[in-house]
mmCIF file of C-alpha atoms in Angstrom:
data_model
loop_
_atom_site.group_PDB
_atom_site.id
_atom_site.type_symbol
_atom_site.label_atom_id
_atom_site.label_comp_id
_atom_site.label_asym_id
_atom_site.label_seq_id
_atom_site.Cartn_x
_atom_site.Cartn_y
_atom_site.Cartn_z
ATOM 1 C CA MET A 1 -2.369 -37.131 40.964
ATOM 2 C CA ALA A 2 -2.767 -33.602 41.803
ATOM 3 C CA GLU A 3 -2.739 -31.131 38.893
ATOM 4 C CA ALA A 4 -0.212 -29.109 38.877
ATOM 5 C CA ARG A 5 -0.681 -25.807 40.460
ATOM 6 C CA ARG A 6 -1.067 -22.956 38.159
ATOM 7 C CA SER A 7 0.764 -19.507 38.522
ATOM 8 C CA SER A 8 -1.566 -16.797 40.008
ATOM 9 C CA LYS A 9 0.571 -14.097 38.076
ATOM 10 C CA PRO A 10 -1.515 -12.709 34.503
ATOM 11 C CA PRO A 11 0.386 -13.344 31.448
ATOM 12 C CA ARG A 12 2.636 -10.564 30.167
ATOM 13 C CA GLN A 13 1.114 -8.428 27.694
ATOM 14 C CA ALA A 14 2.947 -6.673 24.989
ATOM 15 C CA LYS A 15 2.666 -2.941 24.672
ATOM 16 C CA ALA A 16 -0.218 -1.896 22.619
ATOM 17 C CA GLU A 17 -0.023 1.812 22.477
ATOM 18 C CA PRO A 18 -0.993 3.070 19.113
ATOM 19 C CA GLY A 19 1.804 4.052 16.646
ATOM 20 C CA ARG A 20 4.143 1.610 18.538
ATOM 21 C CA ASN A 21 4.740 -0.916 15.322
ATOM 22 C CA ARG A 22 5.015 2.000 13.083
ATOM 23 C CA LEU A 23 7.661 3.723 15.103
ATOM 24 C CA ILE A 24 9.744 0.389 15.591
ATOM 25 C CA ILE A 25 9.163 0.095 11.540
ATOM 26 C CA ALA A 26 10.586 3.273 10.816
ATOM 27 C CA ILE A 27 13.579 2.812 13.161
ATOM 28 C CA ARG A 28 14.684 -0.469 11.534
ATOM 29 C CA ALA A 29 14.159 1.423 8.048
ATOM 30 C CA ALA A 30 16.190 4.634 9.440
ATOM 31 C CA CYS A 31 18.761 2.287 10.468
ATOM 32 C CA LYS A 32 18.995 0.325 7.219
ATOM 33 C CA ARG A 33 19.223 3.705 5.086
ATOM 34 C CA GLN A 34 22.649 4.783 7.150
ATOM 35 C CA ARG A 35 23.942 1.036 7.031
ATOM 36 C CA ILE A 36 23.368 0.865 11.175
ATOM 37 C CA ASP A 37 23.633 -2.762 12.015
ATOM 38 C CA ASP A 38 21.426 -4.135 15.255
ATOM 39 C CA ASP A 39 24.560 -4.265 17.578
ATOM 40 C CA MET A 40 25.644 -0.784 16.822
ATOM 41 C CA ARG A 41 21.603 0.467 16.862
ATOM 42 C CA LYS A 42 21.345 -1.433 20.305
ATOM 43 C CA ASP A 43 24.675 0.500 21.559
ATOM 44 C CA ILE A 44 23.132 3.767 20.575
ATOM 45 C CA GLN A 45 19.759 3.014 21.886
ATOM 46 C CA ALA A 46 21.339 2.052 25.249
ATOM 47 C CA SER A 47 23.193 5.385 25.318
ATOM 48 C CA LEU A 48 20.345 7.699 24.328
ATOM 49 C CA ILE A 49 17.644 6.191 25.946
ATOM 50 C CA GLY A 50 19.073 3.786 28.546
ATOM 51 C CA LYS A 51 17.536 0.898 26.896
ATOM 52 C CA ALA A 52 18.626 -1.955 24.754
ATOM 53 C CA SER A 53 15.554 -3.240 23.363
ATOM 54 C CA MET A 54 12.819 -1.285 21.513
ATOM 55 C CA SER A 55 10.044 -3.464 23.179
ATOM 56 C CA ASP A 56 10.674 -1.715 26.570
ATOM 57 C CA MET A 57 10.480 1.574 25.559
ATOM 58 C CA THR A 58 7.461 3.890 25.531
ATOM 59 C CA ILE A 59 6.189 5.788 22.511
ATOM 60 C CA ALA A 60 8.018 8.614 23.446
ATOM 61 C CA GLU A 61 11.422 7.228 23.441
ATOM 62 C CA LEU A 62 10.722 5.230 20.295
ATOM 63 C CA GLY A 63 10.299 8.604 19.125
ATOM 64 C CA ARG A 64 13.216 10.096 20.336
ATOM 65 C CA LEU A 65 14.967 7.444 18.836
ATOM 66 C CA LEU A 66 13.523 7.982 15.131
ATOM 67 C CA ASP A 67 14.345 11.374 15.368
ATOM 68 C CA HIS A 68 17.919 10.761 16.292
ATOM 69 C CA PHE A 69 18.467 8.381 13.528
ATOM 70 C CA ASN A 70 16.778 10.713 10.991
ATOM 71 C CA LYS A 71 18.752 13.426 11.973
ATOM 72 C CA GLY A 72 20.458 14.760 8.974
ATOM 73 C CA TRP A 73 18.259 12.330 6.787
ATOM 74 C CA LYS A 74 17.101 14.088 3.404
ATOM 75 C CA GLY A 75 15.401 11.176 1.633
ATOM 76 C CA PRO A 76 15.617 10.631 -2.272
ATOM 77 C CA MET A 77 13.091 13.650 -2.328
ATOM 78 C CA GLY A 78 14.333 16.031 0.461
ATOM 79 C CA HIS A 79 14.790 18.767 -1.899
ATOM 80 C CA ARG A 80 10.732 18.426 -2.615
ATOM 81 C CA ALA A 81 9.955 19.052 1.397
ATOM 82 C CA HIS A 82 6.570 20.814 0.264
ATOM 83 C CA ILE A 83 4.965 17.562 -0.538
ATOM 84 C CA GLY A 84 5.336 16.022 2.943
ATOM 85 C CA LYS A 85 3.768 19.480 4.197
ATOM 86 C CA ILE A 86 0.757 19.235 2.213
ATOM 87 C CA LYS A 87 -0.013 15.608 3.189
ATOM 88 C CA ALA A 88 0.775 16.534 7.002
ATOM 89 C CA LEU A 89 -1.706 19.243 6.647
ATOM 90 C CA TRP A 90 -4.279 17.318 4.653
ATOM 91 C CA TRP A 91 -4.009 14.760 7.395
ATOM 92 C CA SER A 92 -4.869 17.460 9.930
ATOM 93 C CA LEU A 93 -8.108 18.109 8.182
ATOM 94 C CA TYR A 94 -8.955 14.175 8.392
ATOM 95 C CA TRP A 95 -8.012 14.009 12.095
ATOM 96 C CA MET A 96 -9.977 17.443 12.786
ATOM 97 C CA GLY A 97 -12.983 15.560 11.258
ATOM 98 C CA ALA A 98 -13.090 17.967 8.134
ATOM 99 C CA ILE A 99 -12.520 15.283 5.699
ATOM 100 C CA ASP A 100 -13.088 11.348 5.471
ATOM 101 C CA ASP A 101 -10.266 10.573 2.645
ATOM 102 C CA PRO A 102 -6.786 11.424 3.681
ATOM 103 C CA GLY A 103 -5.234 9.311 0.835
ATOM 104 C CA ASP A 104 -3.083 10.641 -1.901
ATOM 105 C CA ARG A 105 -5.797 10.209 -4.474
ATOM 106 C CA ALA A 106 -7.956 12.545 -2.542
ATOM 107 C CA ILE A 107 -4.906 14.905 -1.771
ATOM 108 C CA SER A 108 -4.054 15.017 -5.851
ATOM 109 C CA ALA A 109 -7.813 15.743 -6.300
ATOM 110 C CA PHE A 110 -7.746 18.858 -4.153
ATOM 111 C CA VAL A 111 -4.428 19.729 -5.885
ATOM 112 C CA GLU A 112 -5.789 19.487 -9.230
ATOM 113 C CA ARG A 113 -8.584 21.914 -8.274
ATOM 114 C CA GLN A 114 -6.283 24.288 -6.595
ATOM 115 C CA THR A 115 -3.663 24.581 -9.267
ATOM 116 C CA GLY A 116 -4.657 22.116 -12.473
ATOM 117 C CA VAL A 117 -1.637 20.250 -11.811
ATOM 118 C CA SER A 118 -3.203 16.762 -12.286
ATOM 119 C CA ALA A 119 -1.472 14.771 -9.429
ATOM 120 C CA LEU A 120 0.524 15.986 -6.066
ATOM 121 C CA LYS A 121 3.877 14.212 -7.257
ATOM 122 C CA PHE A 122 3.808 16.510 -10.278
ATOM 123 C CA LEU A 123 3.563 19.680 -8.120
ATOM 124 C CA ASP A 124 6.767 21.947 -7.724
ATOM 125 C CA HIS A 125 7.384 24.070 -4.857
ATOM 126 C CA ARG A 126 6.100 27.306 -6.772
ATOM 127 C CA LYS A 127 2.620 26.282 -7.193
ATOM 128 C CA ALA A 128 2.845 23.949 -3.709
ATOM 129 C CA ALA A 129 2.909 27.131 -2.148
ATOM 130 C CA SER A 130 -0.735 28.072 -3.012
ATOM 131 C CA VAL A 131 -2.004 24.567 -2.057
ATOM 132 C CA ILE A 132 -0.194 25.062 1.424
ATOM 133 C CA GLU A 133 -2.183 28.304 2.169
ATOM 134 C CA ALA A 134 -5.316 26.962 1.308
ATOM 135 C CA LEU A 135 -4.830 24.013 3.563
ATOM 136 C CA LYS A 136 -3.676 26.278 6.116
ATOM 137 C CA SER A 137 -6.373 28.694 5.778
ATOM 138 C CA TRP A 138 -9.196 25.714 5.922
ATOM 139 C CA LEU A 139 -7.528 24.583 9.033
ATOM 140 C CA ALA A 140 -7.417 28.376 10.288
ATOM 141 C CA ARG A 141 -11.514 28.044 9.717
ATOM 142 C CA LEU A 142 -11.564 25.194 11.863
ATOM 143 C CA GLY A 143 -10.102 26.869 15.014
ATOM 144 C CA VAL A 144 -6.234 26.357 14.285
ATOM 145 C CA VAL A 145 -4.059 29.293 15.459
ATOM 146 C CA TRP A 146 -0.934 29.543 13.423
ATOM 147 C CA PRO A 147 2.335 30.726 15.335
ATOM 148 C CA THR A 148 4.417 33.733 13.993
ATOM 149 C CA PRO A 149 7.671 33.494 13.575
ATOM 150 C CA GLU A 150 8.365 36.291 16.426
ATOM 151 C CA GLY A 151 6.182 33.644 18.827
ATOM 152 C CA ILE A 152 8.678 30.656 17.870
ATOM 153 C CA ALA A 153 11.809 33.246 18.104
ATOM 154 C CA VAL A 154 10.539 33.652 21.710
ATOM 155 C CA THR A 155 10.200 30.014 22.796
ATOM 156 C CA ALA A 156 13.430 29.015 21.023
ATOM 157 C CA GLN A 157 15.435 31.000 23.278
ATOM 158 C CA ASN A 158 14.731 28.814 26.153
ATOM 159 C CA ALA A 159 14.370 25.455 23.668
ATOM 160 C CA PRO A 160 16.950 25.938 21.102
ATOM 161 C CA ASP A 161 15.771 23.024 18.863
ATOM 162 C CA PHE A 162 12.346 24.369 18.658
ATOM 163 C CA SER A 163 11.317 25.590 15.281
ATOM 164 C CA ASP A 164 8.139 26.142 13.219
ATOM 165 C CA LEU A 165 7.964 21.912 12.623
ATOM 166 C CA HIS A 166 7.131 21.681 16.260
ATOM 167 C CA ALA A 167 5.292 25.292 16.563
ATOM 168 C CA ASP A 168 2.679 24.140 13.566
ATOM 169 C CA ARG A 169 1.994 20.742 15.024
ATOM 170 C CA HIS A 170 1.335 22.393 18.570
ATOM 171 C CA ALA A 171 -1.297 24.591 16.859
ATOM 172 C CA ILE A 172 -2.733 21.730 15.396
ATOM 173 C CA LEU A 173 -3.018 19.741 18.791
ATOM 174 C CA LEU A 174 -4.223 22.753 20.701
ATOM 175 C CA ALA A 175 -7.334 23.131 18.281
ATOM 176 C CA ILE A 176 -8.251 19.136 18.597
ATOM 177 C CA GLY A 177 -7.831 19.364 22.251
ATOM 178 C CA ASP A 178 -10.127 22.635 22.263
ATOM 179 C CA GLU A 179 -12.466 20.764 20.438
ATOM 180 C CA LEU A 180 -12.623 17.500 22.253
ATOM 181 C CA ARG A 181 -12.770 19.831 25.820
ATOM 182 C CA LYS A 182 -15.811 21.359 24.280
ATOM 183 C CA GLY A 183 -17.535 17.853 23.843
ATOM 184 C CA GLY A 184 -16.654 16.569 26.945
ATOM 185 C CA ALA A 185 -13.878 13.679 25.497
ATOM 186 C CA LEU A 186 -10.924 15.635 27.139
ATOM 187 C CA ARG A 187 -10.674 16.845 30.645
ATOM 188 C CA GLY A 188 -7.558 19.607 31.109
ATOM 189 C CA HIS A 189 -5.158 20.660 28.465
ATOM 190 C CA TYR A 190 -3.741 18.353 25.794
ATOM 191 C CA VAL A 191 -0.222 18.787 27.279
ATOM 192 C CA ARG A 192 -1.177 17.033 30.276
ATOM 193 C CA TYR A 193 -3.143 14.320 28.744
ATOM 194 C CA MET A 194 -0.022 13.565 26.478
ATOM 195 C CA GLU A 195 1.958 13.467 29.528
ATOM 196 C CA ARG A 196 0.140 10.770 30.834
ATOM 197 C CA ALA A 197 -1.166 8.488 27.897
ATOM 198 C CA VAL A 198 2.318 8.985 25.821
ATOM 199 C CA GLY A 199 4.674 9.279 28.591
ATOM 200 C CA LEU A 200 6.161 12.721 27.252
ATOM 201 C CA LEU A 201 8.505 15.074 29.132
ATOM 202 C CA PRO A 202 7.058 18.168 31.366
ATOM 203 C CA ASN A 203 8.209 20.585 29.060
ATOM 204 C CA HIS A 204 6.218 20.202 26.109
ATOM 205 C CA HIS A 205 8.729 22.698 23.776
ATOM 206 C CA TYR A 206 11.169 19.775 23.821
ATOM 207 C CA TRP A 207 8.634 17.275 22.434
ATOM 208 C CA THR A 208 10.315 15.837 19.070
ATOM 209 C CA PRO A 209 8.203 16.030 15.828
ATOM 210 C CA ALA A 210 7.736 12.225 16.180
ATOM 211 C CA GLU A 211 6.357 12.692 19.901
ATOM 212 C CA LEU A 212 4.254 15.403 18.520
ATOM 213 C CA ASP A 213 2.682 13.553 15.419
ATOM 214 C CA THR A 214 2.086 10.548 17.774
ATOM 215 C CA GLY A 215 0.105 12.900 19.810
ATOM 216 C CA ILE A 216 -1.659 14.184 16.774
ATOM 217 C CA ARG A 217 -2.848 10.602 15.840
ATOM 218 C CA LEU A 218 -4.017 9.983 19.182
ATOM 219 C CA LEU A 219 -6.010 12.735 20.064
ATOM 220 C CA GLY A 220 -7.174 13.086 16.386
ATOM 221 C CA ARG A 221 -8.832 9.546 16.692
ATOM 222 C CA LYS A 222 -10.782 10.778 19.920
ATOM 223 C CA LEU A 223 -11.793 13.496 18.322
ATOM 224 C CA ARG A 224 -13.347 11.546 15.161
ATOM 225 C CA HIS A 225 -14.558 8.861 17.352
ATOM 226 C CA MET A 226 -16.612 12.046 19.284
ATOM 227 C CA LYS A 227 -17.944 13.148 15.983
ATOM 228 C CA GLY A 228 -18.972 9.903 15.178
ATOM 229 C CA LYS A 229 -16.711 8.905 12.261
ATOM 230 C CA GLU A 230 -14.331 6.273 11.674
ATOM 231 C CA ALA A 231 -10.459 6.713 12.318
ATOM 232 C CA ARG A 232 -7.621 4.956 10.376
ATOM 233 C CA ASP A 233 -3.997 5.179 10.331
#
């Protein structure tokens, strides 16, 4: 008996963009914190994104969904936002190739050298200011041009949700993109690249912090590889 004819269609492959699983896990965690069950979550997804299944969403759409569920959430350490700021700046140094260890022990060692405080978790907001300024100065020497309050205010006139959270991330992306272009690893502006690679909206002033973080990781990996360095999440 003739062997059954095999389908010529290739097997369906799951989306494998960087950061997808991390975003889905974060969305589920945010829903759990706010006591949103699966049925409620799917209704919100369908209303907000137009898709009931997260597996059908792009990274950009997952980022918007995460920002929606996190809106207004401060977390158990929300009063210590400086901790998150320091970690974000430290990771930015990592993605730009300035350091090779983005972990908490390395951050704490830097904090101790700067302030005498033995670990990041013990740092209060007053001493954190000097650490943040030191990290921003380090990044500025690497080519990051930090936004001014006046510049942020001008942009916010046309994009009301735009803030320093967005502007600082754009500054990091611009510096990474410039290095990639100089090294021949990126053609054109980082905005065009992210629109194609991540599926973001054309107006980059409306990109969410989660979407911008995805872009920093994506371009950061390219930069580290260009410099012959390993890249990790």
